[in-house]
mmCIF file of C-alpha atoms in Angstrom:
data_model
loop_
_atom_site.group_PDB
_atom_site.id
_atom_site.type_symbol
_atom_site.label_atom_id
_atom_site.label_comp_id
_atom_site.label_asym_id
_atom_site.label_seq_id
_atom_site.Cartn_x
_atom_site.Cartn_y
_atom_site.Cartn_z
ATOM 1 C CA MET A 88 112.144 78.978 29.438
ATOM 2 C CA THR A 89 109.279 80.930 31.014
ATOM 3 C CA ASP A 90 110.120 83.163 33.953
ATOM 4 C CA PRO A 91 108.396 81.692 37.064
ATOM 5 C CA THR A 92 107.141 85.168 38.012
ATOM 6 C CA ASP A 93 105.463 85.492 34.599
ATOM 7 C CA ARG A 94 103.874 82.058 35.014
ATOM 8 C CA VAL A 95 102.506 82.932 38.454
ATOM 9 C CA GLY A 96 101.181 86.223 37.100
ATOM 10 C CA ASP A 97 99.569 84.527 34.107
ATOM 11 C CA LEU A 98 97.898 81.792 36.162
ATOM 12 C CA THR A 99 96.780 84.277 38.819
ATOM 13 C CA PHE A 100 95.253 86.494 36.136
ATOM 14 C CA LYS A 101 93.401 83.496 34.680
ATOM 15 C CA ALA A 102 92.087 82.509 38.123
ATOM 16 C CA ARG A 103 90.777 86.023 38.787
ATOM 17 C CA ALA A 104 89.161 86.114 35.333
ATOM 18 C CA LEU A 105 87.546 82.737 35.939
ATOM 19 C CA ALA A 106 86.190 83.990 39.262
ATOM 20 C CA GLN A 107 84.127 86.534 37.313
ATOM 21 C CA ALA A 108 82.431 83.761 35.311
ATOM 22 C CA HIS A 109 80.498 81.932 38.067
ATOM 23 C CA PRO A 110 82.845 78.925 38.041
ATOM 24 C CA LEU A 111 81.492 77.098 41.087
ATOM 25 C CA THR A 112 79.702 73.816 40.725
ATOM 26 C CA VAL A 113 76.303 73.342 42.352
ATOM 27 C CA THR A 114 78.031 71.610 45.249
ATOM 28 C CA ALA A 115 80.659 74.320 45.698
ATOM 29 C CA THR A 116 78.016 77.034 45.515
ATOM 30 C CA SER A 117 75.933 75.387 48.207
ATOM 31 C CA TYR A 118 78.976 74.797 50.402
ATOM 32 C CA ARG A 119 80.205 78.386 50.011
ATOM 33 C CA GLU A 120 76.765 79.834 50.749
ATOM 34 C CA GLN A 121 76.486 77.815 53.962
ATOM 35 C CA MET A 122 79.986 78.772 55.086
ATOM 36 C CA ILE A 123 79.455 82.469 54.336
ATOM 37 C CA GLU A 124 76.097 82.503 56.112
ATOM 38 C CA GLU A 125 77.845 81.137 59.190
ATOM 39 C CA GLU A 126 80.497 83.864 58.864
ATOM 40 C CA ARG A 127 77.769 86.519 58.757
ATOM 41 C CA ARG A 128 76.430 85.196 62.060
ATOM 42 C CA THR A 129 79.776 84.880 63.822
ATOM 43 C CA GLN A 130 82.104 87.632 62.620
ATOM 44 C CA PRO A 131 82.171 91.073 64.241
ATOM 45 C CA MET A 132 81.901 92.859 60.881
ATOM 46 C CA SER A 133 79.658 91.715 58.034
ATOM 47 C CA GLU A 134 82.367 92.667 55.530
ATOM 48 C CA PHE A 135 84.404 89.710 56.778
ATOM 49 C CA ALA A 136 81.865 87.304 55.301
ATOM 50 C CA ASP A 137 82.046 89.058 51.932
ATOM 51 C CA TRP A 138 85.839 89.039 51.977
ATOM 52 C CA ALA A 139 85.874 85.369 52.997
ATOM 53 C CA GLY A 140 83.541 84.533 50.126
ATOM 54 C CA THR A 141 85.780 86.289 47.630
ATOM 55 C CA ALA A 142 88.912 84.626 49.011
ATOM 56 C CA PHE A 143 87.217 81.209 48.844
ATOM 57 C CA LEU A 144 86.138 81.815 45.248
ATOM 58 C CA VAL A 145 89.595 82.835 44.048
ATOM 59 C CA GLY A 146 91.204 79.902 45.861
ATOM 60 C CA TYR A 147 88.739 77.562 44.169
ATOM 61 C CA CYS A 148 89.567 79.131 40.813
ATOM 62 C CA ILE A 149 93.296 78.586 41.335
ATOM 63 C CA ARG A 150 92.630 74.860 41.509
ATOM 64 C CA ARG A 151 90.390 75.035 38.425
ATOM 65 C CA ILE A 152 93.115 76.894 36.489
ATOM 66 C CA GLU A 153 95.651 74.350 37.696
ATOM 67 C CA GLU A 154 93.398 71.582 36.310
ATOM 68 C CA ALA A 155 93.130 73.377 32.970
ATOM 69 C CA ASP A 156 96.875 74.011 32.824
ATOM 70 C CA VAL A 157 97.670 70.289 33.087
ATOM 71 C CA GLY A 158 94.817 69.292 30.769
ATOM 72 C CA GLN A 159 92.613 67.732 33.451
ATOM 73 C CA LEU A 160 89.090 69.092 33.405
ATOM 74 C CA PRO A 161 87.292 66.581 35.603
ATOM 75 C CA GLU A 162 83.556 66.351 35.777
ATOM 76 C CA THR A 163 82.123 66.438 39.257
ATOM 77 C CA THR A 164 78.841 65.040 40.435
ATOM 78 C CA PRO A 165 76.567 67.193 42.608
ATOM 79 C CA GLN A 166 76.982 66.330 46.268
ATOM 80 C CA THR A 167 74.686 68.773 48.003
ATOM 81 C CA ASP A 168 73.183 65.924 50.053
ATOM 82 C CA SER A 169 76.572 65.070 51.525
ATOM 83 C CA LEU A 170 78.225 68.370 52.381
ATOM 84 C CA VAL A 171 79.449 67.166 55.783
ATOM 85 C CA PRO A 172 81.804 64.485 54.386
ATOM 86 C CA LEU A 173 82.903 66.953 51.719
ATOM 87 C CA ALA A 174 83.614 69.533 54.433
ATOM 88 C CA HIS A 175 85.732 66.976 56.297
ATOM 89 C CA ASP A 176 87.721 66.197 53.157
ATOM 90 C CA THR A 177 88.122 69.908 52.462
ATOM 91 C CA ALA A 178 89.434 70.573 55.971
ATOM 92 C CA ARG A 179 91.875 67.652 55.697
ATOM 93 C CA LEU A 180 93.150 68.835 52.327
ATOM 94 C CA SER A 181 93.411 72.430 53.601
ATOM 95 C CA ASP A 182 95.731 71.150 56.334
ATOM 96 C CA GLU A 183 97.801 69.288 53.737
ATOM 97 C CA VAL A 184 98.191 72.429 51.618
ATOM 98 C CA LYS A 185 99.214 74.478 54.673
ATOM 99 C CA ARG A 186 101.962 71.876 55.259
ATOM 100 C CA GLY A 187 103.221 72.358 51.697
ATOM 101 C CA ARG A 188 101.737 69.121 50.408
ATOM 102 C CA PRO A 189 99.397 68.557 47.460
ATOM 103 C CA ALA A 190 95.653 68.767 47.908
ATOM 104 C CA GLY A 191 95.047 65.116 47.105
ATOM 105 C CA THR A 192 96.313 64.820 43.554
ATOM 106 C CA GLN A 193 99.297 66.991 42.690
ATOM 107 C CA LEU A 194 98.757 68.831 39.429
ATOM 108 C CA LEU A 195 101.432 71.531 39.242
ATOM 109 C CA GLU A 196 104.751 71.624 41.070
ATOM 110 C CA MET A 197 104.251 72.475 44.733
ATOM 111 C CA PRO A 198 106.544 75.557 44.700
ATOM 112 C CA LEU A 199 104.439 76.997 41.872
ATOM 113 C CA VAL A 200 101.197 76.217 43.725
ATOM 114 C CA ALA A 201 102.611 77.868 46.867
ATOM 115 C CA ASP A 202 103.553 80.960 44.850
ATOM 116 C CA LEU A 203 100.073 81.093 43.295
ATOM 117 C CA LEU A 204 98.331 80.787 46.641
ATOM 118 C CA ASN A 205 100.654 83.309 48.302
ATOM 119 C CA THR A 206 100.137 85.795 45.483
ATOM 120 C CA VAL A 207 96.355 85.547 45.737
ATOM 121 C CA ILE A 208 96.436 85.701 49.535
ATOM 122 C CA GLY A 209 98.642 88.798 49.396
ATOM 123 C CA THR A 210 96.351 90.466 46.877
ATOM 124 C CA GLU A 211 93.230 89.697 48.913
ATOM 125 C CA ILE A 212 94.877 91.140 52.028
ATOM 126 C CA ASP A 213 96.209 94.204 50.203
ATOM 127 C CA LYS A 214 92.695 94.991 48.944
ATOM 128 C CA ARG A 215 91.582 95.373 52.566
ATOM 129 C CA VAL A 216 94.481 97.464 53.936
ATOM 130 C CA GLU A 217 92.821 100.804 53.281
ATOM 131 C CA HIS A 218 89.585 99.717 54.929
ATOM 132 C CA TRP A 219 90.778 99.352 58.466
ATOM 133 C CA LYS A 220 94.406 98.261 59.038
ATOM 134 C CA ASN A 221 95.270 101.509 60.815
ATOM 135 C CA GLN A 222 92.261 101.110 63.105
ATOM 136 C CA ILE A 223 93.293 97.801 64.686
ATOM 137 C CA SER A 224 96.260 96.343 66.533
ATOM 138 C CA LYS A 225 99.086 94.494 64.813
ATOM 139 C CA ALA A 226 97.946 91.290 66.494
ATOM 140 C CA ASP A 227 94.415 91.712 65.138
ATOM 141 C CA TRP A 228 95.790 92.467 61.673
ATOM 142 C CA ALA A 229 97.883 89.283 61.803
ATOM 143 C CA MET A 230 94.750 87.334 62.740
ATOM 144 C CA PHE A 231 92.975 88.898 59.758
ATOM 145 C CA GLU A 232 95.826 87.878 57.448
ATOM 146 C CA ASP A 233 95.522 84.302 58.729
ATOM 147 C CA TYR A 234 91.753 84.470 58.208
ATOM 148 C CA VAL A 235 92.097 85.494 54.562
ATOM 149 C CA ALA A 236 94.818 82.913 53.952
ATOM 150 C CA TRP A 237 92.612 80.202 55.430
ATOM 151 C CA TRP A 238 89.717 81.097 53.112
ATOM 152 C CA VAL A 239 91.891 81.094 49.970
ATOM 153 C CA ILE A 240 93.392 77.730 50.903
ATOM 154 C CA HIS A 241 89.978 76.376 51.874
ATOM 155 C CA GLY A 242 88.523 77.312 48.472
ATOM 156 C CA TYR A 243 91.473 75.656 46.744
ATOM 157 C CA ALA A 244 91.110 72.518 48.865
ATOM 158 C CA MET A 245 87.345 72.441 48.360
ATOM 159 C CA ARG A 246 87.776 72.025 44.615
ATOM 160 C CA ALA A 247 90.336 69.271 45.167
ATOM 161 C CA ALA A 248 87.999 67.497 47.615
ATOM 162 C CA GLU A 249 85.091 67.840 45.221
ATOM 163 C CA VAL A 250 87.080 66.161 42.448
ATOM 164 C CA LEU A 251 88.395 63.414 44.734
ATOM 165 C CA ARG A 252 84.886 62.637 46.019
ATOM 166 C CA SER A 253 83.500 62.497 42.473
ATOM 167 C CA ALA A 254 86.276 60.118 41.509
ATOM 168 C CA GLY A 255 85.547 57.971 44.553
ATOM 169 C CA THR A 256 88.957 58.558 46.123
ATOM 170 C CA SER A 257 88.068 60.830 49.046
ATOM 171 C CA ASN A 258 90.297 58.931 51.474
ATOM 172 C CA ALA A 259 93.422 59.456 49.364
ATOM 173 C CA SER A 260 95.985 61.835 50.744
#
């Protein structure tokens, strides 16, 4: 039997490798660009938008790797004309994931998904520690950790919402 830690490491590695290969669909690219542009306008440091974009991308790739691992490689139809309903579905599914529930259709076991997401979130946070953790309060650092976690989960949920919308099951939960 495979050690769960090895499985998490393997799937995390695959997600990070996929992130280097421009894995986003046209819809996901458009959605991410709009979200990151908004972050550039609203965050106190422009680096936050870059970090959010990376976290979103890796979260999205976790879901793509999950699809590949279970042998489901769904086609998605471009939905750039309807990003608002997609955003609503993504937000709803993000909330489900934060509650420990599947993002629409469950692909892998939820404890494994939680471990994957937590590993990626931890890595994304750890990459930023040297930049400025010692320059801000513990409360602000905790808010930053929540910010990164939200972006990873949001990327993951975006892929799930994209697939559900393409399949015509966007109201499933």
